Amino acid sequence: MHARSLLLALALSTPFAGCSAPPADAPIPVEALRADLEAWEAAVRERHPRWSGRADDSVLAQAFDDVAATIDTPLDRHEAFRRFSTLNPVFRDAHTLLMPTSVPPDGGDAALFPFDLRVDGDRLFLRRGWRRESDGLALAAGTEILAINALPTDALLAGMARHGHGETASLRTHMLAVMFGDWLHALHGWTKHFDVRFAGLRGGALRVSTNDGWVPEVGDTARWTPSLDALSPDVAWLRLPTFDVDDDPDRFAEAIDALFATIRESGYRGLVIDVRGNTGGQSEAGAVVARYLIDRPMTPVSIARERLHDGNNGMFGWRGAPGSVRDIELGDEGVVEPLAPTHRFNGRIVLMVDAMTYSAAIVFATMLQDHGVATLVGQSTGGFGNQTGNMEPFVLPATGLLAYIPAREFVRPSGDPRLAPVSPDVEMPTSGQVRDAALERARRIASGESPPTTPAAP
């Protein structure tokens, strides 16, 4: 579940919001397809807080018109998805998208590309190690994929990114890894059997079949759970690969409690918290960690803005008129309370971020940065510091394609309203390796060996 993220969990929980989708190969008339586009555009304008009051926005209107202009013959649902999903980048919000799960493959998830991946620029790597049960063939974590079905990785990613979702081009490319198998099927129709060319693998391309029983190597499942290592005798390294813990939030809280008990018992004076590659999940998971780090009550956001429509403005419209935007003063709601001093960590704190740090992980990062709790090290996030949320499903009437549209925007604790990535205090390239330069710089700051900011050039 974690590899496909909270977005997919939402999609599976309400796959078509009670609507029956047409068969994937059934032709849909031109006028019905264009009506779907009009309905989707209207829903975005009605629901999304950043599009409020922008009915004349030429960028959005032109993008929808351009897609409508390409439709001059009936299309089946699969081809309609390929056309419509080119609108995903226009929204500049990874929470606003047409879901690739809208066209499920024959055989369901079992037919999808089996590996979870990491994107680095125009390169693709295995996030975990995998073993083929049929013959024991092992593929190590970090193995690079050079091509799939004879299509080189750089060309594959460039083509997929034209349908990607996210605030920036960098994030749109990175987010392809979240539902990679679904994207391969939705855009290329590839399922069940894949010819994959791996770097360093003798014999060239390897036929990867989903019925071969590919399983993660023993111990690799820990990559999705919090873990603790020592960077030096006085600096600990806490990795938080995901906040998507809704399956068992109590287990996550217990794991964090046990790790901080170890941190206290070991006498660490510095702590590096690593949320590189963490695409989010539940904001409550970040709060579980934050309460060990703070010495006073703190808010993860300064205000929430909600776009009202007929589905969320309350009985008899008590929250406000459809189309209006209300500011929600959070007050005591959502305030993170510190733990007792005996349970808190009181040393230097460094938080590592990168382009793939997103959603609830961005909320966690801005909370620690804006309240002065931690020094941020790494790369600017691909997503904005002010995040959207409260994603609502919208089913396009004729095609049955599933879109998600957020109704709220959460402004970071500083109150800065700009739509801009989170900039680290110390900008460093990251590689994700155990001893990369960014991690070493984070260790030095946490230990007190290096100043928390880079001196200005003379």
Short mmCIF file of C-alpha atoms in Angstrom, two decimals:
data_model
loop_
_atom_site.label_atom_id
_atom_site.label_comp_id
_atom_site.label_asym_id
_atom_site.label_seq_id
_atom_site.Cartn_x
_atom_site.Cartn_y
_atom_site.Cartn_z
CA MET A 1 0.00 0.00 0.00
CA HIS A 2 2.73 2.46 0.91
CA ALA A 3 4.38 2.26 -2.48
CA ARG A 4 1.24 3.47 -4.21
CA SER A 5 0.53 6.13 -1.58
CA LEU A 6 -2.52 7.63 0.04
CA LEU A 7 -3.79 8.80 -3.36
CA LEU A 8 -4.35 5.22 -4.43
CA ALA A 9 -5.89 4.30 -1.09
CA LEU A 10 -8.44 7.04 -1.61
CA ALA A 11 -9.16 5.91 -5.14
CA LEU A 12 -9.71 2.33 -4.12
CA SER A 13 -11.98 3.28 -1.25
CA THR A 14 -14.36 5.14 -3.61
CA PRO A 15 -13.48 3.77 -7.05
CA PHE A 16 -16.39 5.30 -8.93
CA ALA A 17 -18.35 6.96 -6.13
CA GLY A 18 -21.30 4.68 -6.74
CA CYS A 19 -21.33 5.18 -10.52
CA SER A 20 -21.02 2.35 -13.01
CA ALA A 21 -18.28 3.02 -15.55
CA PRO A 22 -18.74 1.99 -19.18
CA PRO A 23 -16.75 -0.98 -20.49
CA ALA A 24 -13.21 0.15 -21.26
CA ASP A 25 -13.57 -0.66 -24.97
CA ALA A 26 -17.04 0.86 -25.45
CA PRO A 27 -17.01 3.89 -27.82
CA ILE A 28 -18.12 7.13 -26.16
CA PRO A 29 -19.67 9.79 -28.42
CA VAL A 30 -17.78 13.00 -29.13
CA GLU A 31 -20.35 15.26 -27.48
CA ALA A 32 -20.37 13.12 -24.33
CA LEU A 33 -16.57 13.30 -24.13
CA ARG A 34 -16.60 17.07 -24.48
CA ALA A 35 -19.37 17.31 -21.88
CA ASP A 36 -17.14 15.35 -19.48
CA LEU A 37 -14.37 17.90 -19.99
CA GLU A 38 -16.78 20.75 -19.31
CA ALA A 39 -18.04 19.04 -16.16
CA TRP A 40 -14.51 18.42 -14.91
CA GLU A 41 -13.41 22.00 -15.53
CA ALA A 42 -16.51 23.32 -13.76
CA ALA A 43 -15.86 21.02 -10.78
CA VAL A 44 -12.27 22.26 -10.44
CA ARG A 45 -13.44 25.89 -10.51
CA GLU A 46 -16.19 25.18 -7.99
CA ARG A 47 -14.11 23.17 -5.52
CA HIS A 48 -10.41 24.01 -5.69
CA PRO A 49 -9.45 26.87 -3.32
CA ARG A 50 -6.74 28.20 -5.66
CA TRP A 51 -9.12 28.54 -8.60
CA SER A 52 -11.75 30.48 -6.67
CA GLY A 53 -12.74 33.71 -8.40
CA ARG A 54 -10.78 32.76 -11.49
CA ALA A 55 -13.58 31.87 -13.90
CA ASP A 56 -11.83 33.89 -16.62
CA ASP A 57 -8.47 32.24 -16.14
CA SER A 58 -7.15 31.81 -19.66
CA VAL A 59 -4.58 29.12 -18.85
CA LEU A 60 -7.09 26.65 -17.47
CA ALA A 61 -9.76 27.45 -20.06
CA GLN A 62 -7.30 27.17 -22.94
CA ALA A 63 -5.96 23.84 -21.69
CA PHE A 64 -9.43 22.29 -21.56
CA ASP A 65 -10.31 23.79 -24.95
CA ASP A 66 -7.13 22.34 -26.46
CA VAL A 67 -7.98 18.82 -25.29
CA ALA A 68 -11.59 19.16 -26.47
CA ALA A 69 -10.32 20.22 -29.90
CA THR A 70 -8.45 16.90 -30.29
CA ILE A 71 -11.68 14.91 -29.94
CA ASP A 72 -13.41 14.51 -33.30
CA THR A 73 -14.26 10.80 -33.19
CA PRO A 74 -15.70 8.55 -30.46
CA LEU A 75 -13.11 7.22 -28.01
CA ASP A 76 -13.07 4.29 -25.64
CA ARG A 77 -12.43 4.94 -21.96
CA HIS A 78 -8.75 4.02 -22.20
CA GLU A 79 -8.04 6.50 -24.98
CA ALA A 80 -10.20 9.13 -23.26
CA PHE A 81 -7.98 8.80 -20.20
CA ARG A 82 -4.84 9.29 -22.31
CA ARG A 83 -6.26 12.51 -23.78
CA PHE A 84 -7.84 13.89 -20.61
CA SER A 85 -4.89 13.18 -18.30
CA THR A 86 -2.69 15.62 -20.23
CA LEU A 87 -4.54 18.22 -18.13
CA ASN A 88 -3.00 16.95 -14.88
CA PRO A 89 0.13 19.17 -15.10
CA VAL A 90 -2.00 22.28 -15.70
CA PHE A 91 -3.41 22.20 -12.15
CA ARG A 92 0.07 22.48 -10.58
CA ASP A 93 -1.08 20.48 -7.57
CA ALA A 94 -0.26 16.82 -6.93
CA HIS A 95 -3.58 16.44 -5.09
CA THR A 96 -5.54 17.41 -8.22
CA LEU A 97 -5.49 14.75 -10.90
CA LEU A 98 -7.27 12.25 -13.09
CA MET A 99 -6.40 8.89 -11.55
CA PRO A 100 -4.62 6.24 -13.65
CA THR A 101 -6.59 3.65 -11.67
CA SER A 102 -9.68 4.80 -13.61
CA VAL A 103 -8.99 2.12 -16.22
CA PRO A 104 -8.23 -1.00 -14.15
CA PRO A 105 -6.42 -3.80 -16.00
CA ASP A 106 -7.74 -7.31 -16.52
CA GLY A 107 -6.50 -9.21 -13.50
CA GLY A 108 -6.51 -6.16 -11.24
CA ASP A 109 -3.42 -5.19 -9.25
CA ALA A 110 -1.89 -8.64 -9.81
CA ALA A 111 -1.36 -7.73 -13.47
CA LEU A 112 0.54 -4.48 -12.81
CA PHE A 113 4.31 -3.92 -12.99
CA PRO A 114 5.46 -5.58 -9.75
CA PHE A 115 8.32 -3.37 -8.50
CA ASP A 116 8.23 -0.15 -6.50
CA LEU A 117 10.63 2.38 -7.94
CA ARG A 118 12.55 5.58 -7.30
CA VAL A 119 12.88 8.30 -9.92
CA ASP A 120 16.05 10.39 -10.05
CA GLY A 121 15.89 12.93 -12.87
CA ASP A 122 15.40 10.89 -16.03
CA ARG A 123 16.63 7.67 -14.40
CA LEU A 124 14.70 4.89 -12.72
CA PHE A 125 15.85 2.62 -9.88
CA LEU A 126 14.47 -0.23 -7.79
CA ARG A 127 13.52 1.17 -4.40
CA ARG A 128 13.82 -2.24 -2.78
CA GLY A 129 15.53 -5.54 -3.49
CA TRP A 130 13.37 -8.25 -5.07
CA ARG A 131 13.60 -12.03 -5.49
CA ARG A 132 11.83 -14.19 -8.07
CA GLU A 133 10.25 -17.16 -6.35
CA SER A 134 10.30 -19.34 -9.48
CA ASP A 135 14.12 -19.54 -9.58
CA GLY A 136 15.49 -17.35 -6.78
CA LEU A 137 16.87 -14.66 -9.09
CA ALA A 138 17.67 -11.58 -6.99
CA LEU A 139 17.62 -7.91 -7.97
CA ALA A 140 19.35 -5.59 -5.52
CA ALA A 141 17.89 -2.36 -4.19
CA GLY A 142 19.15 0.57 -6.28
CA THR A 143 19.46 -1.45 -9.49
CA GLU A 144 18.89 0.89 -12.43
CA ILE A 145 16.22 0.18 -15.05
CA LEU A 146 17.48 1.20 -18.48
CA ALA A 147 14.42 0.32 -20.58
CA ILE A 148 10.99 -1.30 -20.37
CA ASN A 149 9.55 -3.06 -23.42
CA ALA A 150 12.41 -1.61 -25.50
CA LEU A 151 11.51 1.98 -24.56
CA PRO A 152 14.50 3.73 -22.91
CA THR A 153 13.80 5.04 -19.43
CA ASP A 154 14.44 8.68 -20.26
CA ALA A 155 11.93 8.59 -23.13
CA LEU A 156 9.46 6.61 -21.03
CA LEU A 157 9.57 9.11 -18.14
CA ALA A 158 9.41 12.12 -20.44
CA GLY A 159 6.26 10.78 -22.08
CA MET A 160 4.63 9.87 -18.77
CA ALA A 161 5.48 13.25 -17.24
CA ARG A 162 3.16 14.92 -19.78
CA HIS A 163 0.35 13.32 -17.77
CA GLY A 164 1.95 13.78 -14.33
CA HIS A 165 0.54 15.60 -11.33
CA GLY A 166 2.39 18.07 -9.15
CA GLU A 167 3.28 21.68 -8.52
CA THR A 168 6.60 21.60 -10.36
CA ALA A 169 8.09 19.66 -13.25
CA SER A 170 10.46 17.96 -10.82
CA LEU A 171 7.63 16.74 -8.61
CA ARG A 172 5.55 15.60 -11.56
CA THR A 173 8.38 13.33 -12.66
CA HIS A 174 9.03 12.04 -9.15
CA MET A 175 5.34 11.34 -8.49
CA LEU A 176 5.22 8.89 -11.39
CA ALA A 177 6.87 6.37 -9.08
CA VAL A 178 3.92 6.47 -6.69
CA MET A 179 1.56 4.53 -9.00
CA PHE A 180 4.04 3.41 -11.64
CA GLY A 181 2.31 0.18 -12.59
CA ASP A 182 -1.01 1.94 -12.99
CA TRP A 183 0.57 4.61 -15.21
CA LEU A 184 2.22 1.96 -17.40
CA HIS A 185 -1.15 0.33 -17.98
CA ALA A 186 -3.17 3.53 -18.33
CA LEU A 187 -0.81 5.13 -20.84
CA HIS A 188 0.74 2.14 -22.64
CA GLY A 189 -1.59 -0.76 -21.90
CA TRP A 190 1.30 -2.82 -20.48
CA THR A 191 0.37 -5.58 -18.01
CA LYS A 192 1.40 -9.07 -16.91
CA HIS A 193 4.65 -9.40 -18.91
CA PHE A 194 7.42 -6.81 -19.20
CA ASP A 195 10.79 -6.95 -20.94
CA VAL A 196 13.04 -4.97 -18.61
CA ARG A 197 16.66 -4.06 -19.24
CA PHE A 198 18.58 -3.66 -15.97
CA ALA A 199 22.02 -2.09 -15.66
CA GLY A 200 24.67 -4.68 -14.98
CA LEU A 201 22.42 -7.68 -15.59
CA ARG A 202 24.03 -10.34 -17.73
CA GLY A 203 22.04 -11.38 -20.77
CA GLY A 204 20.34 -8.07 -21.52
CA ALA A 205 16.60 -7.74 -21.03
CA LEU A 206 14.84 -9.82 -18.40
CA ARG A 207 11.28 -11.03 -18.92
CA VAL A 208 9.41 -9.93 -15.78
CA SER A 209 6.09 -11.71 -15.38
CA THR A 210 3.70 -10.89 -12.58
CA ASN A 211 2.90 -14.58 -12.10
CA ASP A 212 6.55 -15.33 -11.25
CA GLY A 213 5.89 -14.42 -7.63
CA TRP A 214 8.27 -11.49 -7.15
CA VAL A 215 8.71 -10.76 -3.43
CA PRO A 216 10.76 -8.15 -1.54
CA GLU A 217 14.01 -9.43 -0.15
CA VAL A 218 13.99 -10.36 3.53
CA GLY A 219 14.32 -7.22 5.63
CA ASP A 220 13.39 -4.81 2.85
CA THR A 221 9.89 -4.33 4.22
CA ALA A 222 11.61 -2.34 6.99
CA ARG A 223 12.30 0.36 4.43
CA TRP A 224 8.67 1.42 4.83
CA THR A 225 8.81 1.66 8.63
CA PRO A 226 10.63 4.16 10.87
CA SER A 227 14.22 3.16 11.56
CA LEU A 228 17.12 4.41 13.65
CA ASP A 229 20.86 4.27 13.03
CA ALA A 230 23.91 5.98 14.48
CA LEU A 231 25.78 8.45 12.28
CA SER A 232 28.36 8.93 15.03
CA PRO A 233 28.50 8.24 18.77
CA ASP A 234 26.55 11.43 19.46
CA VAL A 235 24.25 11.77 16.42
CA ALA A 236 21.28 9.54 15.57
CA TRP A 237 19.65 9.16 12.16
CA LEU A 238 15.86 8.71 12.24
CA ARG A 239 14.38 7.77 8.86
CA LEU A 240 10.68 8.33 8.25
CA PRO A 241 10.01 6.93 4.75
CA THR A 242 6.24 7.48 4.88
CA PHE A 243 3.45 9.05 6.90
CA ASP A 244 0.90 6.79 5.19
CA VAL A 245 0.18 4.85 8.38
CA ASP A 246 -3.61 4.78 8.33
CA ASP A 247 -3.58 0.96 8.27
CA ASP A 248 -2.18 0.86 11.81
CA PRO A 249 -1.56 4.31 13.35
CA ASP A 250 -1.12 2.82 16.82
CA ARG A 251 1.70 0.63 15.60
CA PHE A 252 3.41 3.68 14.09
CA ALA A 253 3.04 5.61 17.37
CA GLU A 254 4.45 2.66 19.32
CA ALA A 255 7.41 2.40 16.93
CA ILE A 256 8.19 6.11 17.29
CA ASP A 257 7.95 5.88 21.08
CA ALA A 258 10.37 2.95 21.13
CA LEU A 259 12.84 4.74 18.85
CA PHE A 260 12.85 7.89 20.97
CA ALA A 261 13.35 5.75 24.07
CA THR A 262 16.46 4.37 22.38
CA ILE A 263 17.59 7.90 21.49
CA ARG A 264 17.27 8.98 25.12
CA GLU A 265 18.96 5.87 26.51
CA SER A 266 21.86 6.20 24.07
CA GLY A 267 22.54 9.78 25.09
CA TYR A 268 22.55 11.26 21.58
CA ARG A 269 23.09 15.02 21.49
CA GLY A 270 22.13 15.46 17.84
CA LEU A 271 19.31 14.04 15.76
CA VAL A 272 19.00 13.91 11.96
CA ILE A 273 15.42 13.23 10.84
CA ASP A 274 15.20 12.09 7.23
CA VAL A 275 11.95 12.60 5.26
CA ARG A 276 13.56 12.44 1.81
CA GLY A 277 11.25 10.48 -0.44
CA ASN A 278 8.38 10.71 2.04
CA THR A 279 5.34 11.56 -0.10
CA GLY A 280 3.09 12.05 2.91
CA GLY A 281 0.02 10.32 4.22
CA GLN A 282 -1.67 11.43 7.43
CA SER A 283 -0.63 14.72 9.03
CA GLU A 284 -1.33 13.12 12.42
CA ALA A 285 1.70 10.88 11.85
CA GLY A 286 3.94 13.95 11.62
CA ALA A 287 2.38 15.28 14.82
CA VAL A 288 3.22 12.01 16.58
CA VAL A 289 6.91 12.65 15.84
CA ALA A 290 6.81 16.40 16.47
CA ARG A 291 5.59 16.08 20.04
CA TYR A 292 8.98 14.54 20.96
CA LEU A 293 10.80 17.58 19.54
CA ILE A 294 8.91 20.64 20.81
CA ASP A 295 8.85 22.35 24.20
CA ARG A 296 5.57 24.28 23.78
CA PRO A 297 2.28 23.82 21.94
CA MET A 298 2.68 24.46 18.21
CA THR A 299 0.41 24.64 15.19
CA PRO A 300 1.29 22.75 11.99
CA VAL A 301 -0.52 25.40 9.89
CA SER A 302 -1.58 29.01 10.44
CA ILE A 303 -4.95 28.86 8.68
CA ALA A 304 -7.02 26.70 6.36
CA ARG A 305 -8.97 28.07 3.41
CA GLU A 306 -11.97 26.10 2.18
CA ARG A 307 -13.81 26.50 -1.11
CA LEU A 308 -17.52 25.90 -0.52
CA HIS A 309 -19.83 24.11 -2.91
CA ASP A 310 -23.12 22.23 -2.68
CA GLY A 311 -21.38 19.16 -1.29
CA ASN A 312 -19.54 20.74 1.65
CA ASN A 313 -21.32 23.96 2.68
CA GLY A 314 -23.42 22.23 5.33
CA MET A 315 -27.09 21.65 5.86
CA PHE A 316 -29.10 24.64 4.65
CA GLY A 317 -25.78 26.24 3.63
CA TRP A 318 -24.82 27.22 7.16
CA ARG A 319 -21.09 27.33 6.28
CA GLY A 320 -21.64 29.79 3.43
CA ALA A 321 -22.83 30.19 -0.12
CA PRO A 322 -21.51 27.89 -2.85
CA GLY A 323 -18.56 29.53 -4.56
CA SER A 324 -17.42 31.43 -1.49
CA VAL A 325 -14.14 30.80 0.34
CA ARG A 326 -14.05 30.67 4.11
CA ASP A 327 -10.97 31.04 6.29
CA ILE A 328 -10.92 28.47 9.07
CA GLU A 329 -9.15 29.72 12.19
CA LEU A 330 -7.91 26.50 13.71
CA GLY A 331 -7.73 27.66 17.32
CA ASP A 332 -6.99 24.66 19.53
CA GLU A 333 -7.85 22.25 16.73
CA GLY A 334 -4.77 20.53 15.43
CA VAL A 335 -2.36 22.05 17.98
CA VAL A 336 0.52 19.67 18.68
CA GLU A 337 1.19 19.33 22.38
CA PRO A 338 4.71 18.53 23.64
CA LEU A 339 5.38 15.45 25.70
CA ALA A 340 6.72 15.64 29.22
CA PRO A 341 10.36 16.84 29.40
CA THR A 342 11.52 13.36 30.38
CA HIS A 343 10.30 11.99 27.03
CA ARG A 344 11.46 14.78 24.72
CA PHE A 345 14.66 15.12 22.74
CA ASN A 346 16.48 18.30 23.71
CA GLY A 347 19.52 18.29 21.43
CA ARG A 348 20.23 19.73 17.98
CA ILE A 349 17.72 18.71 15.31
CA VAL A 350 18.29 18.59 11.55
CA LEU A 351 15.55 17.67 9.08
CA MET A 352 16.49 16.34 5.65
CA VAL A 353 14.17 17.07 2.70
CA ASP A 354 14.29 16.62 -1.06
CA ALA A 355 12.18 17.07 -4.18
CA MET A 356 10.04 14.04 -3.28
CA THR A 357 9.16 15.25 0.23
CA TYR A 358 5.47 16.00 -0.16
CA SER A 359 2.00 16.50 1.35
CA ALA A 360 1.94 15.61 5.07
CA ALA A 361 5.75 15.49 5.03
CA ILE A 362 5.82 19.10 3.80
CA VAL A 363 3.43 20.11 6.59
CA PHE A 364 5.83 18.43 9.04
CA ALA A 365 8.83 20.22 7.48
CA THR A 366 7.27 23.70 7.52
CA MET A 367 6.15 23.23 11.10
CA LEU A 368 9.72 22.45 12.24
CA GLN A 369 11.25 25.18 10.07
CA ASP A 370 8.80 28.01 10.81
CA HIS A 371 8.81 27.36 14.55
CA GLY A 372 12.62 27.20 14.62
CA VAL A 373 12.70 23.59 15.83
CA ALA A 374 15.03 22.19 13.17
CA THR A 375 17.58 23.17 10.54
CA LEU A 376 16.51 21.94 7.11
CA VAL A 377 19.17 20.36 4.87
CA GLY A 378 18.87 18.97 1.36
CA GLN A 379 16.97 20.00 -1.76
CA SER A 380 13.97 22.26 -2.22
CA THR A 381 10.73 20.33 -2.22
CA GLY A 382 8.96 19.79 -5.51
CA GLY A 383 5.67 20.72 -3.85
CA PHE A 384 4.64 24.04 -2.35
CA GLY A 385 5.00 24.95 1.31
CA ASN A 386 1.27 25.70 1.39
CA GLN A 387 -0.46 22.38 0.75
CA THR A 388 -3.94 21.45 -0.43
CA GLY A 389 -6.04 18.80 1.26
CA ASN A 390 -9.50 17.35 1.87
CA MET A 391 -9.44 15.63 -1.50
CA GLU A 392 -12.88 14.89 -2.89
CA PRO A 393 -13.70 12.38 -5.65
CA PHE A 394 -15.39 13.56 -8.82
CA VAL A 395 -16.54 11.05 -11.42
CA LEU A 396 -16.79 12.26 -15.00
CA PRO A 397 -20.35 11.33 -16.00
CA ALA A 398 -19.94 9.73 -19.44
CA THR A 399 -16.52 8.07 -19.17
CA GLY A 400 -16.61 7.13 -15.49
CA LEU A 401 -13.05 8.43 -15.12
CA LEU A 402 -12.16 9.35 -11.55
CA ALA A 403 -10.69 12.73 -10.63
CA TYR A 404 -9.64 14.08 -7.26
CA ILE A 405 -10.05 17.73 -6.36
CA PRO A 406 -9.03 19.21 -2.98
CA ALA A 407 -11.34 21.68 -1.26
CA ARG A 408 -8.89 23.16 1.26
CA GLU A 409 -5.54 24.90 1.26
CA PHE A 410 -3.38 24.91 4.39
CA VAL A 411 -1.08 27.89 4.92
CA ARG A 412 2.24 27.18 6.64
CA PRO A 413 2.76 28.38 10.24
CA SER A 414 4.68 31.51 9.16
CA GLY A 415 1.58 32.70 7.28
CA ASP A 416 3.61 33.15 4.07
CA PRO A 417 0.95 32.97 1.32
CA ARG A 418 3.32 32.40 -1.60
CA LEU A 419 2.99 29.31 -3.75
CA ALA A 420 6.64 28.31 -3.51
CA PRO A 421 8.61 25.17 -2.64
CA VAL A 422 10.06 24.71 0.82
CA SER A 423 13.67 25.92 0.67
CA PRO A 424 16.13 24.20 3.03
CA ASP A 425 18.33 26.32 5.26
CA VAL A 426 21.31 24.49 3.78
CA GLU A 427 20.97 23.52 0.12
CA MET A 428 22.82 20.29 -0.66
CA PRO A 429 22.51 17.70 -3.45
CA THR A 430 21.10 14.41 -2.21
CA SER A 431 21.69 10.92 -3.50
CA GLY A 432 19.82 8.77 -0.98
CA GLN A 433 22.95 6.74 -0.26
CA VAL A 434 24.01 5.98 3.30
CA ARG A 435 26.95 8.38 3.21
CA ASP A 436 25.91 11.04 0.74
CA ALA A 437 27.23 14.59 1.08
CA ALA A 438 23.93 15.99 2.35
CA LEU A 439 23.70 13.40 5.11
CA GLU A 440 27.27 14.10 6.18
CA ARG A 441 26.55 17.83 6.31
CA ALA A 442 23.42 17.13 8.36
CA ARG A 443 25.47 15.03 10.77
CA ARG A 444 28.05 17.80 11.23
CA ILE A 445 25.34 20.37 11.96
CA ALA A 446 23.60 18.05 14.42
CA SER A 447 26.90 17.37 16.19
CA GLY A 448 27.84 21.05 16.39
CA GLU A 449 30.87 20.60 14.12
CA SER A 450 29.42 22.82 11.38
CA PRO A 451 27.34 26.02 11.51
CA PRO A 452 23.65 25.49 10.63
CA THR A 453 23.84 27.88 7.67
CA THR A 454 26.39 28.30 4.93
CA PRO A 455 28.32 31.59 5.33
CA ALA A 456 27.66 34.11 2.58
CA ALA A 457 30.33 34.39 -0.08
CA PRO A 458 32.61 37.44 0.40
#
